[in-house]
Amino acid sequence: MSRFLSERLMNVTPYTPGEQPQDQKYIKLNTNESPYPPSPAVLDAVSRAEVEKLRLYSDPACAELLNTAAKHFGLRPSQIMPGNGSDENLFFALRAFCDEEHPLAYADITYGCYGVWCGLMHIPSRIIPLKEDFTLDPTDYYGLGATIVLANPNAPTGLALPRSAIEGILKANPDNVVIVDEAYVDFGGESCVPLIDQYENLLVVQTFSKSRQLAGARLGLAMGNEKLIADLNRVKFSLNPYNINRLTLKAGQAALEDTAYFDTTRAAIVETRGWTKQELEARGFSVLDSRSNFLFASTIRKDGGELYKKLKEKGVLVRHFDAPRIGSWLRITIGTPDEMRALLKALDEILEV
Ligand SMILES: *Cc1c(COP(=O)(O)O)cnc(C)c1O
């Protein structure tokens, strides 16, 4: 910390991303990326001609991508806002709908960035504990008088709420925005996008990082009532009007259009998740009922931090959170079948000794 840092930032604790080793020696099951490459249509879309156009700014309105997304989701372009990853859209939403007097409510065990952004923007947090079994009681969120953010399916648990439960929360908070972070919805969750025309307080945030193989391109979509979207644009055009680069605009559009590839790859993940869960349970692990592209698992046979370390020594990276309530758990991204077999083999070697 330099002596020049604003006092307002001294107490901010930044997010710690999962490791991104730059050599290829690890089986990488730690940041919920897709084990599959982007759709071949994406490779064609990011053409030499497009690279040559990088001298020009990208379209600040993202018109072509918005038209494609609107068709895909059955919305109007004015109901959608692209972000530089869903992280940026979530940040814009907190900037727009929270401040020192308007807190943000979220679960004690959920995506870590919500709390980090509250710190950065001096937004008070209302932290609402999940139940003992890590499920969320929707009535805990009724009439809170706070902006609400829910990851559904949740991370790192992978557990999902049905759409009807979110609808209850929307109805019970008509004067507050409810942000539903659907980063993992394509792996078995129920999306709230169909509720957008009914609830003016609903903002749905999705990402291309998990189910569309574009984590490195940085693209997400926020979807909601057009007035909420106008509010997000007010923040975007006050910060970074060209927030989505040219190559990402093309890549995202191609990925959205290739629905066949999207369906094949997410079905593969769901299938691999099913048998990996069984294999882990056969080895005595407790594994939550995941609707995401990862499993949250623990075993009384070894401490979570220890297991993480031993797996890393054997070349398998998973995510361990040194945090209250979940210290004995590991979050394991679903990779290819071969990668999961390597994980299981490593676990057998570690747990046998
Ligand atoms: C991965 C993730 C994000 C961030 O996604 P990006 O689009 O890559 O910024 C947001 N929310 C949750 C719950 C996530 O798991």
XYZ file of C-alpha atoms and ligand atoms in Angstrom, residues 31-32 84-88 90 110-111 114 117 151-155 181-184 205-210 214-215 218-220 294 331, ligand 1:
49
model
C -12.438 -21.945 -11.692
C -15.510 -23.481 -13.342
C -17.292 -7.127 -19.685
C -18.032 -10.402 -17.945
C -21.059 -10.683 -15.693
C -18.793 -9.301 -12.972
C -18.976 -5.904 -14.651
C -23.073 -7.041 -11.293
C -22.167 -17.302 -1.977
C -20.084 -15.641 -4.678
C -20.657 -9.349 -3.787
C -17.875 -4.716 -4.206
C -26.742 -16.610 -7.158
C -29.078 -19.249 -8.575
C -27.719 -21.919 -8.768
C -25.585 -20.779 -5.869
C -21.804 -20.944 -5.750
C -27.008 -14.167 -10.845
C -27.555 -17.076 -13.241
C -23.907 -17.868 -13.986
C -24.670 -21.614 -13.764
C -27.398 -11.649 -14.956
C -25.892 -14.372 -17.138
C -22.353 -15.060 -18.331
C -20.597 -16.579 -21.349
C -17.790 -17.811 -19.077
C -19.233 -21.090 -17.815
C -15.731 -17.795 -23.393
C -14.306 -17.066 -19.918
C -15.134 -11.520 -20.857
C -18.813 -11.292 -21.733
C -22.029 -11.313 -19.757
C -19.061 -28.125 -10.357
C -15.418 -27.156 -5.072
C -18.124 -17.027 -12.551
C -19.155 -16.243 -11.847
C -19.386 -14.899 -12.143
C -18.461 -14.099 -13.029
O -18.533 -14.421 -14.318
P -17.781 -13.570 -15.414
O -18.836 -13.432 -16.463
O -16.638 -14.399 -15.851
O -17.391 -12.243 -14.858
C -20.430 -14.248 -11.521
N -21.193 -14.873 -10.615
C -20.986 -16.150 -10.265
C -21.854 -16.778 -9.250
C -19.958 -16.857 -10.869
O -19.708 -18.106 -10.502
